[in-house]
Amino acid sequence: MFDFDPTDLPPVVQTTLDYAAQGKELALSWLLSPAAWSQFALLILAYLAARFVSKRFVPRLEVWLRPAEGATGLLSEARGFIALFLPLSLALLAYLFTGIGEAVTRSIFGSGAVIALGKRVFLLLAAQALVKDIIRDPFLKLLGKYVLLPVMGLYVLGLLGPVETWLAVTEVGAGNIRFSLMSLVRGLIAGVLLFWFGRWSTGRSRSYIGKQEELRPATRELAVKASEVFIFGVGFLLLMNIMGINLSALAVLGGAIGVGLGFGLQKIASNFISGIILLLEGQATVGDYVELDGGEAGTIVKMTARAAILETYDGKWIVVPNEDFITTRVVNYSDSGSANRYEAPFSVSYDTDINKVPSIIEAAVAQLDFVLSEPDGPDCELRGFGDSGVDFCVEFWVNGIDDGRNKFTPKVLFAIWNALKDNGIEIPYPHRVVEIKGADLKLSGQGAETL
């Protein structure tokens, strides 16, 4: 076949030429074989039949599967999920009809290589439709484009078996752990899929658990963390099993991780355990407004395995390690909607009958719709005698935090101002009386006029 000696060529080129020669001989045998032509005819017939069935019945099936607008429920979601795969119908029907034709051909001619190749081509077309029309997740689409389709291409050409054999016999190792390239590739693909599925599962479980309003916020957060640990733990065990790695071989690696936790990862381990303690005890959870010794204050919007995220009322996010909630003093203003007491200080003139002030202010503050009567109504107290006036303070209870969206104290101060003005009570301002003792001063000229 060749005008030169193929043994002088590199091994890769020799292998390629061998496959080319085999392909040429196979193509010639198919062109001269009546059985091959009959299989080609069956392939065309199977495709036409699949096209007819797909065009006739799939639109009706799609109308039936598509859930009504606004419909909810498990059955509607299941029907909608099945409807997503309708673009595969043509290729899968052709694959099914080709399989029937292959059985007929093998029973008559004793061979079915041509129709088997066509069946694999239809399966490749189904995989291409899956990646192009069905998968919407960017990560899965990338995985299908660069992993699934090349594998299907090797399967169609009949090269998947030899490639698997070569990957299986080629081994790599790290220390006492040795595994084949096939295990590495299989583990890489499975690991990527398991990680994506784990992220998707945790997102779904978080959404479901978050809707259980009868559970306390801390209990819901603990359930979410437990589900995440369970899902990723099962995924890790499955990945080790898929790669064929004996878990007992990881004992050395586990010891190294233990040493790392004792030194470099000590803080991470401490924060992780502190987060579990916080969730179990419910001392602080999502929705609480807290203030730490370090000055950090805000509403807890998220609790992760390492830290809690506080959102201040000016829109900033503060990441606070979980350990700080255990080892330092934390002021928790309790869950959203709980009652808190605040004070509004003010002063009146010394000319005022101070005995009337408490009743006037308490009545004015009590009229505000956000001021609570329980556990106690407004309480106006005399606090002291200042330099410019008599100091008072009114205490009041409200639901929520006096900051950000809820500015309670300014409204109370407005009510105090209006009540004092309506009752003719003067609010003092700072002033000083200067008395000069000593000899009489003689002032003349410009200085006297200035004085």
Short mmCIF file of C-alpha atoms in Angstrom, two decimals:
data_model
loop_
_atom_site.label_atom_id
_atom_site.label_comp_id
_atom_site.label_asym_id
_atom_site.label_seq_id
_atom_site.Cartn_x
_atom_site.Cartn_y
_atom_site.Cartn_z
CA MET A 1 0.00 0.00 0.00
CA PHE A 2 2.83 2.39 0.83
CA ASP A 3 5.82 3.28 -1.44
CA PHE A 4 8.07 3.68 1.60
CA ASP A 5 8.90 1.63 4.64
CA PRO A 6 6.37 2.54 7.40
CA THR A 7 8.72 1.18 10.06
CA ASP A 8 10.93 4.24 9.59
CA LEU A 9 8.11 6.53 10.77
CA PRO A 10 7.35 7.50 14.39
CA PRO A 11 5.04 5.10 16.29
CA VAL A 12 2.18 7.58 16.37
CA VAL A 13 2.29 7.98 12.58
CA GLN A 14 2.50 4.21 12.12
CA THR A 15 -0.61 3.71 14.26
CA THR A 16 -2.47 6.42 12.31
CA LEU A 17 -1.55 4.80 8.99
CA ASP A 18 -2.69 1.40 10.28
CA TYR A 19 -6.08 2.83 11.23
CA ALA A 20 -6.31 4.57 7.84
CA ALA A 21 -5.59 1.30 6.05
CA GLN A 22 -8.19 -0.53 8.12
CA GLY A 23 -10.72 2.21 7.42
CA LYS A 24 -10.05 1.98 3.69
CA GLU A 25 -10.49 -1.78 3.66
CA LEU A 26 -13.69 -1.47 5.70
CA ALA A 27 -15.11 1.20 3.37
CA LEU A 28 -14.36 -0.94 0.29
CA SER A 29 -15.94 -3.97 1.88
CA TRP A 30 -19.07 -1.98 2.67
CA LEU A 31 -19.33 -0.55 -0.84
CA LEU A 32 -19.16 -4.02 -2.41
CA SER A 33 -21.44 -5.76 0.09
CA PRO A 34 -25.22 -6.14 -0.48
CA ALA A 35 -25.63 -6.48 3.29
CA ALA A 36 -23.97 -3.10 3.78
CA TRP A 37 -26.28 -1.45 1.21
CA SER A 38 -29.30 -2.97 2.89
CA GLN A 39 -28.08 -1.56 6.21
CA PHE A 40 -27.68 1.88 4.62
CA ALA A 41 -31.26 1.60 3.41
CA LEU A 42 -32.44 0.63 6.88
CA LEU A 43 -30.60 3.61 8.35
CA ILE A 44 -32.39 5.98 5.97
CA LEU A 45 -35.71 4.27 6.67
CA ALA A 46 -35.16 4.53 10.44
CA TYR A 47 -34.35 8.24 10.14
CA LEU A 48 -37.43 8.93 8.02
CA ALA A 49 -39.64 6.99 10.44
CA ALA A 50 -38.18 8.90 13.39
CA ARG A 51 -38.74 12.20 11.58
CA PHE A 52 -42.37 11.28 10.82
CA VAL A 53 -43.14 10.25 14.42
CA SER A 54 -41.33 13.26 15.86
CA LYS A 55 -43.18 15.68 13.59
CA ARG A 56 -46.57 14.06 14.15
CA PHE A 57 -46.65 13.31 17.88
CA VAL A 58 -43.98 15.37 19.67
CA PRO A 59 -45.85 18.74 19.34
CA ARG A 60 -48.92 17.15 20.94
CA LEU A 61 -46.80 15.69 23.69
CA GLU A 62 -45.20 19.07 24.27
CA VAL A 63 -48.60 20.75 24.66
CA TRP A 64 -49.61 18.11 27.20
CA LEU A 65 -46.37 18.30 29.17
CA ARG A 66 -46.07 22.07 29.38
CA PRO A 67 -47.58 23.11 32.72
CA ALA A 68 -50.22 25.82 32.74
CA GLU A 69 -49.05 29.35 33.49
CA GLY A 70 -48.79 29.88 37.22
CA ALA A 71 -49.21 26.16 38.00
CA THR A 72 -47.17 24.87 40.94
CA GLY A 73 -46.67 21.51 42.54
CA LEU A 74 -44.51 18.43 42.15
CA LEU A 75 -46.46 17.07 39.16
CA SER A 76 -46.18 20.35 37.25
CA GLU A 77 -42.45 20.54 37.91
CA ALA A 78 -41.98 16.92 36.78
CA ARG A 79 -43.90 17.53 33.55
CA GLY A 80 -41.91 20.67 32.86
CA PHE A 81 -38.65 18.81 33.47
CA ILE A 82 -39.60 16.04 31.02
CA ALA A 83 -40.61 18.63 28.43
CA LEU A 84 -37.07 20.04 28.49
CA PHE A 85 -35.79 16.85 26.80
CA LEU A 86 -38.19 16.91 23.84
CA PRO A 87 -35.47 18.30 21.50
CA LEU A 88 -33.79 14.88 21.84
CA SER A 89 -36.82 13.07 20.44
CA LEU A 90 -35.69 12.93 16.78
CA ALA A 91 -32.21 11.54 17.51
CA LEU A 92 -33.45 9.11 20.17
CA LEU A 93 -36.27 7.81 17.97
CA ALA A 94 -33.80 7.31 15.14
CA TYR A 95 -31.53 5.46 17.58
CA LEU A 96 -34.46 3.26 18.68
CA PHE A 97 -35.62 2.43 15.14
CA THR A 98 -32.01 1.80 14.09
CA GLY A 99 -31.65 -0.69 16.94
CA ILE A 100 -34.70 -2.56 15.61
CA GLY A 101 -33.18 -2.51 12.11
CA GLU A 102 -29.87 -3.81 13.50
CA ALA A 103 -31.64 -6.80 15.04
CA VAL A 104 -33.32 -7.54 11.70
CA THR A 105 -30.05 -7.19 9.75
CA ARG A 106 -28.10 -9.45 12.06
CA SER A 107 -30.79 -12.10 11.87
CA ILE A 108 -30.75 -12.06 8.05
CA PHE A 109 -27.10 -11.35 7.12
CA GLY A 110 -25.34 -12.27 10.37
CA SER A 111 -23.65 -8.85 10.53
CA GLY A 112 -24.64 -5.27 11.30
CA ALA A 113 -21.48 -3.17 11.40
CA VAL A 114 -22.85 -0.41 9.16
CA ILE A 115 -26.13 0.00 10.97
CA ALA A 116 -24.31 -0.16 14.33
CA LEU A 117 -22.14 2.75 13.18
CA GLY A 118 -25.25 4.67 12.22
CA LYS A 119 -26.80 3.95 15.59
CA ARG A 120 -23.74 5.43 17.30
CA VAL A 121 -23.95 8.49 15.03
CA PHE A 122 -27.56 9.06 16.11
CA LEU A 123 -26.44 8.82 19.74
CA LEU A 124 -23.77 11.45 19.02
CA LEU A 125 -26.46 13.70 17.52
CA ALA A 126 -28.54 13.25 20.68
CA ALA A 127 -25.55 14.28 22.80
CA GLN A 128 -25.00 17.32 20.59
CA ALA A 129 -28.66 18.35 20.96
CA LEU A 130 -28.37 17.87 24.71
CA VAL A 131 -25.41 20.24 24.94
CA LYS A 132 -26.76 22.79 22.46
CA ASP A 133 -30.49 23.00 23.23
CA ILE A 134 -31.13 21.61 26.71
CA ILE A 135 -28.26 22.38 29.05
CA ARG A 136 -28.48 25.99 30.22
CA ASP A 137 -25.96 26.00 33.04
CA PRO A 138 -22.72 27.55 31.65
CA PHE A 139 -20.49 25.17 33.58
CA LEU A 140 -22.35 22.02 32.45
CA LYS A 141 -22.48 23.32 28.87
CA LEU A 142 -18.70 23.76 28.92
CA LEU A 143 -18.26 20.26 30.34
CA GLY A 144 -20.52 18.77 27.68
CA LYS A 145 -18.76 20.62 24.88
CA TYR A 146 -15.20 19.64 25.82
CA VAL A 147 -15.75 16.28 27.53
CA LEU A 148 -19.02 14.62 26.50
CA LEU A 149 -18.84 15.36 22.76
CA PRO A 150 -15.18 14.26 22.34
CA VAL A 151 -15.93 11.03 24.22
CA MET A 152 -18.95 10.41 21.99
CA GLY A 153 -16.77 11.10 18.94
CA LEU A 154 -14.31 8.41 20.06
CA TYR A 155 -17.26 6.08 20.67
CA VAL A 156 -18.59 6.59 17.13
CA LEU A 157 -15.17 5.90 15.58
CA GLY A 158 -14.70 2.81 17.71
CA LEU A 159 -11.63 4.27 19.42
CA LEU A 160 -13.10 4.56 22.89
CA GLY A 161 -12.08 1.02 23.84
CA PRO A 162 -8.39 1.38 22.88
CA VAL A 163 -8.18 4.78 24.59
CA GLU A 164 -9.71 3.31 27.77
CA THR A 165 -7.24 0.42 27.68
CA TRP A 166 -4.26 2.77 27.35
CA LEU A 167 -5.52 4.98 30.18
CA ALA A 168 -6.14 1.93 32.36
CA VAL A 169 -2.62 0.51 32.01
CA THR A 170 -0.84 3.85 32.52
CA GLU A 171 -0.32 4.50 36.23
CA VAL A 172 0.71 7.57 38.21
CA GLY A 173 1.36 7.81 41.93
CA ALA A 174 1.92 10.08 44.88
CA GLY A 175 3.75 8.41 47.75
CA ASN A 176 2.07 5.15 48.64
CA ILE A 177 -1.02 5.95 46.58
CA ARG A 178 -0.99 4.76 42.96
CA PHE A 179 -3.81 4.91 40.45
CA SER A 180 -4.27 4.72 36.71
CA LEU A 181 -4.85 7.61 34.34
CA MET A 182 -8.31 6.21 33.74
CA SER A 183 -9.07 6.57 37.46
CA LEU A 184 -7.71 10.11 37.36
CA VAL A 185 -9.82 11.13 34.35
CA ARG A 186 -12.87 9.37 35.70
CA GLY A 187 -12.36 10.99 39.10
CA LEU A 188 -11.86 14.43 37.55
CA ILE A 189 -15.10 14.21 35.58
CA ALA A 190 -17.01 12.66 38.47
CA GLY A 191 -15.58 15.20 40.91
CA VAL A 192 -16.67 18.12 38.76
CA LEU A 193 -20.16 16.65 38.36
CA LEU A 194 -20.46 15.79 42.06
CA PHE A 195 -19.30 19.27 43.06
CA TRP A 196 -21.86 20.88 40.76
CA PHE A 197 -24.58 18.53 41.97
CA GLY A 198 -23.59 19.26 45.57
CA ARG A 199 -23.85 23.01 45.02
CA TRP A 200 -27.21 22.57 43.31
CA SER A 201 -28.50 20.24 46.06
CA THR A 202 -27.42 22.54 48.87
CA GLY A 203 -29.08 25.47 47.12
CA ARG A 204 -32.33 23.55 46.82
CA SER A 205 -32.18 22.32 50.41
CA ARG A 206 -31.41 25.83 51.69
CA SER A 207 -34.41 27.18 49.78
CA TYR A 208 -36.70 24.44 51.11
CA ILE A 209 -35.52 24.72 54.73
CA GLY A 210 -35.72 28.51 54.58
CA LYS A 211 -39.45 28.26 53.85
CA GLN A 212 -40.14 26.32 57.07
CA GLU A 213 -41.36 29.27 59.11
CA GLU A 214 -42.31 27.11 62.09
CA LEU A 215 -38.62 26.47 62.81
CA ARG A 216 -36.48 28.98 64.68
CA PRO A 217 -33.93 30.85 62.52
CA ALA A 218 -31.03 29.16 64.33
CA THR A 219 -32.60 25.74 63.80
CA ARG A 220 -33.09 26.43 60.11
CA GLU A 221 -29.48 27.56 59.72
CA LEU A 222 -28.24 24.48 61.58
CA ALA A 223 -30.34 22.24 59.32
CA VAL A 224 -28.85 23.94 56.26
CA LYS A 225 -25.28 23.43 57.52
CA ALA A 226 -26.01 19.80 58.40
CA SER A 227 -27.39 19.15 54.91
CA GLU A 228 -24.32 20.76 53.32
CA VAL A 229 -21.94 18.61 55.38
CA PHE A 230 -23.96 15.47 54.58
CA ILE A 231 -24.20 16.16 50.84
CA PHE A 232 -20.53 16.99 50.35
CA GLY A 233 -19.47 14.14 52.66
CA VAL A 234 -21.40 11.62 50.58
CA GLY A 235 -19.99 13.21 47.43
CA PHE A 236 -16.42 12.81 48.73
CA LEU A 237 -16.97 9.13 49.56
CA LEU A 238 -18.50 8.53 46.11
CA LEU A 239 -15.56 10.26 44.45
CA MET A 240 -13.04 8.10 46.30
CA ASN A 241 -14.99 5.00 45.32
CA ILE A 242 -15.17 6.07 41.66
CA MET A 243 -11.43 6.73 41.54
CA GLY A 244 -10.78 3.34 43.14
CA ILE A 245 -8.82 4.81 46.04
CA ASN A 246 -8.84 2.81 49.24
CA LEU A 247 -9.78 5.10 52.10
CA SER A 248 -7.29 3.36 54.38
CA ALA A 249 -4.55 4.69 52.11
CA LEU A 250 -5.54 8.19 53.14
CA ALA A 251 -4.44 7.62 56.74
CA VAL A 252 -1.12 9.37 56.16
CA LEU A 253 -2.87 12.25 54.45
CA GLY A 254 -5.32 12.43 57.35
CA GLY A 255 -2.43 12.67 59.80
CA ALA A 256 -0.92 15.50 57.80
CA ILE A 257 -4.24 17.32 57.81
CA GLY A 258 -4.43 16.85 61.58
CA VAL A 259 -1.00 18.44 62.00
CA GLY A 260 -2.07 21.29 59.71
CA LEU A 261 -5.18 21.86 61.80
CA GLY A 262 -3.02 22.00 64.89
CA PHE A 263 -0.84 24.75 63.43
CA GLY A 264 -1.76 26.64 60.26
CA LEU A 265 -5.46 25.78 60.23
CA GLN A 266 -6.09 26.26 63.92
CA LYS A 267 -8.10 29.45 63.44
CA ILE A 268 -10.19 27.91 60.67
CA ALA A 269 -11.02 24.90 62.83
CA SER A 270 -11.82 27.16 65.79
CA ASN A 271 -14.16 29.31 63.69
CA PHE A 272 -15.87 26.24 62.23
CA ILE A 273 -16.54 24.73 65.68
CA SER A 274 -17.63 28.13 67.01
CA GLY A 275 -20.12 28.40 64.16
CA ILE A 276 -21.63 25.03 65.09
CA ILE A 277 -21.89 26.11 68.75
CA LEU A 278 -23.63 29.33 67.73
CA LEU A 279 -26.18 27.43 65.66
CA LEU A 280 -26.81 24.88 68.41
CA GLU A 281 -27.22 27.43 71.19
CA GLY A 282 -29.00 30.06 69.12
CA GLN A 283 -27.15 32.93 70.84
CA ALA A 284 -26.97 34.82 67.56
CA THR A 285 -28.62 33.97 64.28
CA VAL A 286 -29.62 35.49 60.95
CA GLY A 287 -31.79 38.56 61.47
CA ASP A 288 -30.33 39.55 64.85
CA TYR A 289 -28.87 42.99 65.39
CA VAL A 290 -25.63 42.58 67.36
CA GLU A 291 -22.83 44.75 68.65
CA LEU A 292 -19.41 43.33 69.49
CA ASP A 293 -16.71 44.52 71.83
CA GLY A 294 -14.57 45.54 68.88
CA GLY A 295 -17.18 48.06 67.80
CA GLU A 296 -18.66 46.02 64.96
CA ALA A 297 -22.44 46.40 64.84
CA GLY A 298 -25.07 45.40 62.33
CA THR A 299 -27.70 42.87 61.34
CA ILE A 300 -26.54 39.31 60.73
CA VAL A 301 -27.48 38.58 57.10
CA LYS A 302 -25.52 35.35 56.61
CA MET A 303 -23.70 32.78 58.71
CA THR A 304 -21.05 30.66 57.00
CA ALA A 305 -18.83 27.88 58.30
CA ARG A 306 -16.07 30.42 59.02
CA ALA A 307 -17.70 33.75 59.81
CA ALA A 308 -20.87 35.76 60.23
CA ILE A 309 -21.62 38.63 57.87
CA LEU A 310 -23.03 41.79 59.44
CA GLU A 311 -24.78 44.42 57.34
CA THR A 312 -24.57 47.94 58.72
CA TYR A 313 -27.30 50.49 58.10
CA ASP A 314 -25.11 52.34 55.65
CA GLY A 315 -24.94 49.27 53.41
CA LYS A 316 -21.49 47.96 54.35
CA TRP A 317 -20.83 44.28 55.05
CA ILE A 318 -18.58 43.31 57.94
CA VAL A 319 -17.14 39.79 58.08
CA VAL A 320 -16.78 38.75 61.73
CA PRO A 321 -15.11 35.40 62.58
CA ASN A 322 -17.39 33.02 64.46
CA GLU A 323 -14.82 32.75 67.24
CA ASP A 324 -15.42 36.41 68.18
CA PHE A 325 -19.01 35.57 69.12
CA ILE A 326 -17.75 32.96 71.60
CA THR A 327 -14.68 34.61 73.12
CA THR A 328 -15.83 38.25 73.36
CA ARG A 329 -18.79 40.12 74.83
CA VAL A 330 -21.66 40.40 72.36
CA VAL A 331 -24.69 42.66 72.78
CA ASN A 332 -27.64 41.05 70.99
CA TYR A 333 -30.63 43.27 70.43
CA SER A 334 -32.56 40.04 69.78
CA ASP A 335 -34.56 38.98 66.77
CA SER A 336 -36.16 41.38 64.34
CA GLY A 337 -39.39 42.76 65.79
CA SER A 338 -38.45 42.43 69.46
CA ALA A 339 -38.98 45.30 71.93
CA ASN A 340 -36.09 47.60 72.84
CA ARG A 341 -35.92 50.63 75.15
CA TYR A 342 -34.35 53.95 74.16
CA GLU A 343 -33.91 57.38 75.72
CA ALA A 344 -34.43 60.90 74.39
CA PRO A 345 -32.70 63.60 76.52
CA PHE A 346 -33.84 67.25 76.64
CA SER A 347 -33.64 70.32 78.91
CA VAL A 348 -36.02 73.06 80.07
CA SER A 349 -35.41 76.54 81.44
CA TYR A 350 -34.93 77.16 85.18
CA ASP A 351 -37.99 79.37 85.05
CA THR A 352 -40.18 76.32 84.32
CA ASP A 353 -42.42 74.59 86.81
CA ILE A 354 -40.65 71.25 86.43
CA ASN A 355 -43.43 69.35 88.21
CA LYS A 356 -45.59 69.71 85.08
CA VAL A 357 -42.96 68.51 82.61
CA PRO A 358 -43.22 64.69 83.10
CA SER A 359 -46.97 64.49 82.49
CA ILE A 360 -46.77 66.76 79.43
CA ILE A 361 -43.94 64.81 77.79
CA GLU A 362 -45.28 61.34 78.64
CA ALA A 363 -48.66 62.20 77.12
CA ALA A 364 -47.05 63.59 73.94
CA VAL A 365 -44.72 60.61 73.43
CA ALA A 366 -47.47 58.07 74.13
CA GLN A 367 -49.44 59.42 71.16
CA LEU A 368 -46.74 58.25 68.71
CA ASP A 369 -47.91 55.09 66.94
CA PHE A 370 -44.59 53.24 67.23
CA VAL A 371 -44.21 53.75 71.00
CA LEU A 372 -45.30 50.68 72.99
CA SER A 373 -47.35 50.60 76.16
CA GLU A 374 -45.92 47.17 77.06
CA PRO A 375 -43.69 46.26 78.82
CA ASP A 376 -43.82 49.90 79.94
CA GLY A 377 -45.14 53.19 78.62
CA PRO A 378 -43.12 56.42 78.22
CA ASP A 379 -41.35 57.44 81.40
CA CYS A 380 -40.04 61.01 81.81
CA GLU A 381 -37.35 61.35 84.51
CA LEU A 382 -35.45 64.26 86.03
CA ARG A 383 -31.76 63.64 85.43
CA GLY A 384 -30.00 66.70 86.87
CA PHE A 385 -29.47 70.43 86.97
CA GLY A 386 -27.24 71.59 84.18
CA ASP A 387 -25.36 74.80 83.52
CA SER A 388 -28.09 76.21 81.27
CA GLY A 389 -31.24 74.34 82.27
CA VAL A 390 -32.90 71.44 84.04
CA ASP A 391 -32.03 68.09 82.37
CA PHE A 392 -34.78 65.54 81.68
CA CYS A 393 -34.90 62.27 79.76
CA VAL A 394 -37.86 60.30 78.46
CA GLU A 395 -37.58 56.50 78.15
CA PHE A 396 -39.74 54.67 75.61
CA TRP A 397 -40.11 51.15 74.17
CA VAL A 398 -40.36 50.32 70.46
CA ASN A 399 -40.28 47.26 68.21
CA GLY A 400 -37.01 47.23 66.28
CA ILE A 401 -33.68 49.01 66.27
CA ASP A 402 -33.38 52.79 66.52
CA ASP A 403 -31.18 53.23 63.47
CA GLY A 404 -31.17 52.90 59.70
CA ARG A 405 -34.69 52.37 58.42
CA ASN A 406 -36.21 53.08 61.87
CA LYS A 407 -35.36 56.51 63.25
CA PHE A 408 -37.43 56.55 66.44
CA THR A 409 -35.52 59.03 68.62
CA PRO A 410 -35.70 61.97 66.15
CA LYS A 411 -39.50 61.60 65.97
CA VAL A 412 -39.69 61.54 69.75
CA LEU A 413 -37.56 64.68 69.97
CA PHE A 414 -39.90 66.42 67.51
CA ALA A 415 -42.86 65.45 69.70
CA ILE A 416 -41.04 66.82 72.78
CA TRP A 417 -40.26 70.10 71.03
CA ASN A 418 -43.85 70.59 69.90
CA ALA A 419 -45.26 69.70 73.35
CA LEU A 420 -42.95 72.15 75.14
CA LYS A 421 -43.76 74.94 72.66
CA ASP A 422 -47.50 74.31 72.95
CA ASN A 423 -47.28 74.64 76.75
CA GLY A 424 -45.07 77.74 76.69
CA ILE A 425 -42.06 76.00 78.20
CA GLU A 426 -38.73 77.45 77.13
CA ILE A 427 -35.91 75.23 75.94
CA PRO A 428 -32.68 76.84 77.19
CA TYR A 429 -29.55 77.56 75.22
CA PRO A 430 -26.07 78.01 76.69
CA HIS A 431 -25.26 81.51 78.02
CA ARG A 432 -22.71 82.97 80.44
CA VAL A 433 -22.77 85.93 82.87
CA VAL A 434 -19.33 87.54 83.17
CA GLU A 435 -18.70 89.58 86.36
CA ILE A 436 -15.53 91.70 86.47
CA LYS A 437 -14.20 92.56 89.90
CA GLY A 438 -11.47 95.04 90.77
CA ALA A 439 -10.61 98.68 89.96
CA ASP A 440 -12.90 100.81 87.82
CA LEU A 441 -11.94 100.78 84.17
CA LYS A 442 -11.67 104.06 82.33
CA LEU A 443 -12.74 103.64 78.78
CA SER A 444 -12.40 106.32 76.16
CA GLY A 445 -12.18 106.69 72.46
CA GLN A 446 -12.70 103.81 70.11
CA GLY A 447 -12.48 101.21 72.85
CA ALA A 448 -15.47 102.70 74.72
CA GLU A 449 -17.55 102.75 71.60
CA THR A 450 -16.70 99.14 70.89
CA LEU A 451 -17.72 98.03 74.39
#
